[in-house]
XYZ file of C-alpha atoms in Angstrom:
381
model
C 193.798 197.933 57.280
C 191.148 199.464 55.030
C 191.699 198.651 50.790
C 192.228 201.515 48.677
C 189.373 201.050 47.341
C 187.044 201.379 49.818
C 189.095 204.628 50.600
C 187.997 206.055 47.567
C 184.246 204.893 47.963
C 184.002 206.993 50.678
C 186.254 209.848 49.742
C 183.238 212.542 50.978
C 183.145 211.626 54.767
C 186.769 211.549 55.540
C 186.312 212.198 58.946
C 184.053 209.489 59.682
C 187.258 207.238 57.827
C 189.912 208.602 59.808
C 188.080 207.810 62.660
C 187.507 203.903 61.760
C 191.652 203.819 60.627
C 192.480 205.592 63.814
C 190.096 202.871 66.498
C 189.523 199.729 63.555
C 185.629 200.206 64.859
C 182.792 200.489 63.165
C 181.408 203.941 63.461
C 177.769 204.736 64.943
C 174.692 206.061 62.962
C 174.953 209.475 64.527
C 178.582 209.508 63.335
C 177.241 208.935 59.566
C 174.525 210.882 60.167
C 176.377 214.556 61.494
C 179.001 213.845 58.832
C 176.288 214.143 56.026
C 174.826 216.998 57.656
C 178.014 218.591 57.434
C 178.196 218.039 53.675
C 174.471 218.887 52.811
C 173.987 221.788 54.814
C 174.983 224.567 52.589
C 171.353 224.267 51.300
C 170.305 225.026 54.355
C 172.343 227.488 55.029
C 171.301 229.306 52.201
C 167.581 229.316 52.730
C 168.056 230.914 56.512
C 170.428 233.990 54.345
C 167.340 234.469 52.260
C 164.847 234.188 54.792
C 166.372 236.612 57.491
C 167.136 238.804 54.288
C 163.379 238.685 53.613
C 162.746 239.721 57.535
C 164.660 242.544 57.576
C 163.269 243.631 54.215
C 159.535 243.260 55.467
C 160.138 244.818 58.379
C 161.938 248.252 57.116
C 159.259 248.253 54.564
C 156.526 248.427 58.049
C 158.708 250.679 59.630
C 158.362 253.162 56.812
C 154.607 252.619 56.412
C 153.727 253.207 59.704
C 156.291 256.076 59.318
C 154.270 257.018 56.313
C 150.824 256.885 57.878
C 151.782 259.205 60.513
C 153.094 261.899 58.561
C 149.912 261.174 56.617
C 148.096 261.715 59.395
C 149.763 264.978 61.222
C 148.919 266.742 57.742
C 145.051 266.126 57.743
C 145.072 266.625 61.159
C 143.518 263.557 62.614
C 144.333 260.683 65.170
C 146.567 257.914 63.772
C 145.096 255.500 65.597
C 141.749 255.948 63.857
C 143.405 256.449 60.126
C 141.892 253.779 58.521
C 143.543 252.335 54.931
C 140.457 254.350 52.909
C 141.555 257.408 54.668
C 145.259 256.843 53.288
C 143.942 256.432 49.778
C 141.535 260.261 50.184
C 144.685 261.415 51.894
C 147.027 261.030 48.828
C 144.336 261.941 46.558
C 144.378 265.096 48.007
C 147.513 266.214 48.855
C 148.995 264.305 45.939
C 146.680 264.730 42.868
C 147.437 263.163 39.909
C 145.861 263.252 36.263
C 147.675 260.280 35.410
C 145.476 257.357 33.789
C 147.282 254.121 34.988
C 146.533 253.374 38.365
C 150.282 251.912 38.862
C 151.848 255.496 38.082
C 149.911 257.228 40.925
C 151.210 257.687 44.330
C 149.733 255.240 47.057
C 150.794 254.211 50.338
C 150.187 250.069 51.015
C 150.960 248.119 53.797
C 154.400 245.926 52.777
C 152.284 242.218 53.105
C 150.482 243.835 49.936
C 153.344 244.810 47.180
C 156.081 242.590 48.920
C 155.704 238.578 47.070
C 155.276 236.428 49.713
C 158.179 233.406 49.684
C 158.137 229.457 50.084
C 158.849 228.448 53.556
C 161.476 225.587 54.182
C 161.368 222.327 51.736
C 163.644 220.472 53.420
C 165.181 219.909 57.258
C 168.917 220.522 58.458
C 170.089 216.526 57.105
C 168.405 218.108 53.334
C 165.241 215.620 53.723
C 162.488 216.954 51.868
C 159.412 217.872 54.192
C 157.177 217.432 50.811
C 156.146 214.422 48.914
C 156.343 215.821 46.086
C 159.741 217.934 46.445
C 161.559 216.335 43.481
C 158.720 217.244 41.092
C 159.830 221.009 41.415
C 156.762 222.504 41.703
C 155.168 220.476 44.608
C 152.511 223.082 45.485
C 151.033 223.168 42.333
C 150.867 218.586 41.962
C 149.773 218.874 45.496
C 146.946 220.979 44.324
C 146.471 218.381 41.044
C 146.177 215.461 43.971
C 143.714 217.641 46.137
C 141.400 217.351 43.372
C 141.647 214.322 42.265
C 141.341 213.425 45.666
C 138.343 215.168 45.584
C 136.821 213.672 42.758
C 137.402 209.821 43.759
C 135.160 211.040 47.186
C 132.242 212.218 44.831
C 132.410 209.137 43.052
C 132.213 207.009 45.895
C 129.132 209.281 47.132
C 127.739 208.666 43.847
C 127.930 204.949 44.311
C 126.299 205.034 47.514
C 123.329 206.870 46.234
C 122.950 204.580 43.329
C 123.003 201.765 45.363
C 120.388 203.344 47.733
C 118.082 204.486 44.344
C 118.032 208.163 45.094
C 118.619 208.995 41.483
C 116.791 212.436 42.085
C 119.773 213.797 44.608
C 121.899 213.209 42.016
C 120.428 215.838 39.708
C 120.174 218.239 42.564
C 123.711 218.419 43.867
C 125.510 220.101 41.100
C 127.477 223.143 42.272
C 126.707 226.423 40.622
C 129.784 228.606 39.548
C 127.557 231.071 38.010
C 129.462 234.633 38.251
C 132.399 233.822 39.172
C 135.711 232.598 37.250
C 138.760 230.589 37.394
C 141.798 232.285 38.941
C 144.107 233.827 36.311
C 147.549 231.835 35.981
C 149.358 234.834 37.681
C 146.807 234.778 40.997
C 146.961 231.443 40.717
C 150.808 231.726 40.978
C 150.758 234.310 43.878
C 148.382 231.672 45.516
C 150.427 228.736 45.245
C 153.779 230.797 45.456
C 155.149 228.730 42.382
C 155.558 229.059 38.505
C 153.746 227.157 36.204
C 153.884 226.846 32.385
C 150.706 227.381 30.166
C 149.969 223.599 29.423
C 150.176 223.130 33.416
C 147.430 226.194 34.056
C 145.319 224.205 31.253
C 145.723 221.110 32.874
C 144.551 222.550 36.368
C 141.427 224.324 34.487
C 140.604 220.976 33.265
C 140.647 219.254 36.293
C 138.681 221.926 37.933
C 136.314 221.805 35.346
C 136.203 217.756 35.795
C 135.421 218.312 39.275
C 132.717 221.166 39.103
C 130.748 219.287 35.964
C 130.215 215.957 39.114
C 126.825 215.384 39.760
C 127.534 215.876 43.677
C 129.687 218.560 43.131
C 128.234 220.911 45.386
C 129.888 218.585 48.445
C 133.308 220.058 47.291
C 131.978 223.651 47.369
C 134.450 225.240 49.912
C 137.139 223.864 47.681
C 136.230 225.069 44.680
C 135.361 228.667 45.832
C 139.350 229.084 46.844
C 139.847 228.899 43.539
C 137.506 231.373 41.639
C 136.853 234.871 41.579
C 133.666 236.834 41.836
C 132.597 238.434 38.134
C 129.416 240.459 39.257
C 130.387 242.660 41.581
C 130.602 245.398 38.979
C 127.385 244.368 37.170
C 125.432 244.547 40.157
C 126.945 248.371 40.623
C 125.840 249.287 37.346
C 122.050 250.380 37.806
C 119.933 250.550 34.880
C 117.906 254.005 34.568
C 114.216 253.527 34.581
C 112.182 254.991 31.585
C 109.875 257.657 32.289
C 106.699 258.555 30.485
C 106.655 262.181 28.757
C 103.835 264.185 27.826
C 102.875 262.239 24.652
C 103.128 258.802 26.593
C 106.389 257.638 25.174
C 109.153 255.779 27.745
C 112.220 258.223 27.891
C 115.471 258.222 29.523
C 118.259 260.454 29.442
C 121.859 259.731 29.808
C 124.539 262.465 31.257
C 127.891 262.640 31.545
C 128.695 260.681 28.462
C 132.715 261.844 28.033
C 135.544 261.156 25.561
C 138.766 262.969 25.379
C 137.569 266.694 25.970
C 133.704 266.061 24.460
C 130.914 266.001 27.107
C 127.511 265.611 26.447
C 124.171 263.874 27.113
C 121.808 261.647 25.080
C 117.747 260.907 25.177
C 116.019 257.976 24.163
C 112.472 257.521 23.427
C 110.349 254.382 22.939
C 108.788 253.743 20.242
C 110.276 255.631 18.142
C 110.501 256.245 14.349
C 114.512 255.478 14.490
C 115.666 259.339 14.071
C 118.903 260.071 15.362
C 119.339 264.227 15.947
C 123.092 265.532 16.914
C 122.669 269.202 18.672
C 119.491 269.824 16.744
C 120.754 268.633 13.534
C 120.131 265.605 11.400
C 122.311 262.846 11.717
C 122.858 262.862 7.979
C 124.310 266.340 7.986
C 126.735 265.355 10.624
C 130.479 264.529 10.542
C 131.930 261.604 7.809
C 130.451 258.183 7.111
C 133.067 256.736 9.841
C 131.639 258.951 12.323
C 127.811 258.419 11.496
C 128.696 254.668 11.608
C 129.953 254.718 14.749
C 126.940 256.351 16.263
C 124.464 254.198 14.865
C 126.720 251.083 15.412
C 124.704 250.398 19.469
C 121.196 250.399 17.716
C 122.744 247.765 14.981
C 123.695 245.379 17.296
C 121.177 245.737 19.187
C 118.474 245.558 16.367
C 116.666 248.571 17.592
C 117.495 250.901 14.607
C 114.103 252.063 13.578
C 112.105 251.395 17.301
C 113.615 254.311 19.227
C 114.509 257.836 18.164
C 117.520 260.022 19.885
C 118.405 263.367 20.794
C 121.541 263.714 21.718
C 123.884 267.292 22.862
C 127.224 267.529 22.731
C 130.292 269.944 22.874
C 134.364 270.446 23.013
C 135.764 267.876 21.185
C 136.359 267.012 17.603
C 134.232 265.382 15.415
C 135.753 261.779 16.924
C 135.282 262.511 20.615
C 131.966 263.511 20.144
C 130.766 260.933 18.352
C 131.961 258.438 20.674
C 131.017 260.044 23.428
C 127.411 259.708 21.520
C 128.242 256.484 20.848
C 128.006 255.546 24.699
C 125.145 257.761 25.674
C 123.073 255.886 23.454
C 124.315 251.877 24.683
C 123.918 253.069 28.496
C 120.483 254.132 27.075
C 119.612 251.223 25.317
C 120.122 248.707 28.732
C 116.986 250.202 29.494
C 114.899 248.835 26.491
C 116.406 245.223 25.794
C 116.490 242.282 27.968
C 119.641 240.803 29.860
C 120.661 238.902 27.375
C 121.458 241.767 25.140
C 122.884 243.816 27.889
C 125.399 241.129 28.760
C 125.996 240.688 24.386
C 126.608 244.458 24.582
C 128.955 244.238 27.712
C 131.069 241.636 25.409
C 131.612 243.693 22.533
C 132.659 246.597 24.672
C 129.579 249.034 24.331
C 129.394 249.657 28.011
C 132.801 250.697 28.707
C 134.164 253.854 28.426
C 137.133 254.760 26.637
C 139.939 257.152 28.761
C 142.382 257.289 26.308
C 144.082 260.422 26.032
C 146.678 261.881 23.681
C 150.200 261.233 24.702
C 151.929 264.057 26.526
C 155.105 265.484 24.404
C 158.313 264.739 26.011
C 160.888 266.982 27.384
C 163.765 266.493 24.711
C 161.868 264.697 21.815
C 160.198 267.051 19.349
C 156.409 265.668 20.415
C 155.135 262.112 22.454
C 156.944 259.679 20.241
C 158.768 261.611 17.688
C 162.424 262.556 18.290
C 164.810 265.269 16.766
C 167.120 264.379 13.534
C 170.277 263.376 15.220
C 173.481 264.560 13.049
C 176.622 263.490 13.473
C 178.507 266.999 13.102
């Protein structure tokens, strides 16, 4: 007969105890082993809800692109088969336009892989045994991602050591990887990537070991790692072509900047090298223009740049208030000034936000409110 004792030991398989009272044998591993699968599997059986939940919601979501793309399709009149995903985007653009500034409030039509998150496959098999080593940390991508490097670092070290030994000192200089335009992943890509969430200090922990890694001597052997992990950063500076300065009749370097917008201002600005460092608004003076704030804010590109005084401006501009046109001004004349400083400046300028332009807009009134933000009195009787 079995103690009480033991009975209560082994409360949780009760089957597997009835059994042994019942024949007074010892059970079999398999016996053990489908009586905790019984116990554990609810974990299981929770992932396959979620993941055939996930199914059916990435597939209605294709069903209704494709749906989508067809209608698309019928009403600009061309084959589906040959409506490409950049004929979707001048498809909506036209039958749907849209003055609205935020990209996210426009209409689009994306294929579900691209707004859908993706989710974390099974951890763990039917019995609950994790398939990861590092399942009990609770964010094993991520320390899997820590080891890969480190990984990667104790290999470069040992390739160091075998070039030290063999006195090619010069290889070691000549190895470093360059990361030159690109940048780290942002902690939310790097989330998407990894399909996990990570605190601050851990995102500052992986930059440092990435970091640690790309500052090795023989870096450059761990390339195609690195590189999964950055971003490119000049693919918009290479867009942005620099105007080349003509010569006028007087033999002075000129170029002339259109389309320089903000709010409802549009105008155009020439700049001419050398120059005495006169600035003229529509004909007129800069002095005799708008306030101090204003004036400031025009001249504020040739400060920074240090070229007040070496070039002299003509700028026309109309609509607008005093504001809009002096910043659109402001921008004619830094888009004119990349073509008289070196690369160094242009990339100082790009920091401090002289290249970019600014598309904000006054805020629409509301229905119901008495203008954008402002509301009505509210009284009680």
């Amino acid at each position: 007969m079995l103690s009480a004792a033991f009975r209560s030991a082994c409360k949780p398989h009760r089957l597997t105890i009835r059994w042994l009272c019942a024949t007074g044998e010892a059970g079999t591993i398999k016996d053990v082993g489908s009586a905790h699968k019984s116990q554990i599997s609810k974990a299981m059986k929770a992932y396959l809800e979620r993941a055939k939940e996930y199914e059916r919601c990435l597939k209605v979501a294709q069903i209704e692109y494709k749906l989508g793309k067809r209608h698309l399709a019928n009403m600009m009149g061309v084959d589906v088969d040959n409506f490409t995903k950049q004929d979707i985007d001048l498809a909506i653009q036209y039958l749907f336009p849209s003055a609205l500034y935020d990209p996210g409030a426009r209409p689009t039509l994306k294929p579900p892989e691209e707004f859908i998150p993706k989710t974390k496959g099974a951890e763990f098999d039917e019995t609950g045994r994790p398939f990861h080593s590092f399942f009990y940390t609770g964010r094993p991508n991520f320390f899997q991602l820590l080891h890969d490097i480190g990984e990667n670092i104790n290999k470069l070290n040992a390739m160091e050591d075998i070039t030290k030994e063999k006195g090619n000192s010069k290889v070691l200089t000549d190895r470093k990887l360059n990361i030159n335009g690109s940048e780290w992943l942002s902690k939310e890509l790097l989330e998407k990537k990894i399909v996990e969430t990570i605190t601050d200090t851990e995102y500052d922990n992986y930059v440092n070991a990435m970091n640690r890694l790309v500052s090795h001597p023989l870096s450059e052997h761990a390339k195609s790692f690195v590189f999964q992990y950055r971003k490119p950063l000049i693919s918009k500076i290479e867009n942005d072509t620099i105007a080349a300065p003509q010569e006028d009749s007087d033999g002075r370097q000129f170029v002339t900047i259109y389309e320089c917008l903000r709010k409802t201002a549009r105008g155009d600005v020439t700049m001419k090298f050398p120059g005495s460092g006169s600035v003229e608004i529509n004909g007129h003076d800069l002095r005799n223009m708008g306030c101090t704030q204003h004036r400031e804010q025009i001249l504020f590109p040739l400060l920074f740049t240090k070229m007040a005084g070496k070039v002299d401006v003509q700028a026309n501009v109309i609509g607008g208030g005093p504001s809009s046109q002096a910043g659109a001004v402001r921008w004619g004349i830094a888009m004119a000034l990349r073509s008289f400083v070196d690369a160094e400046q242009i990339s100082r300028m790009r920091i401090a936000g002289l290249l970019s332009r600014d598309y904000r807009r006054r805020e629409r009134k509301k229905p119901g409110q008495a203008g954008a933000r402002r509301k009505y009195t509210w009284k009680k009787r």
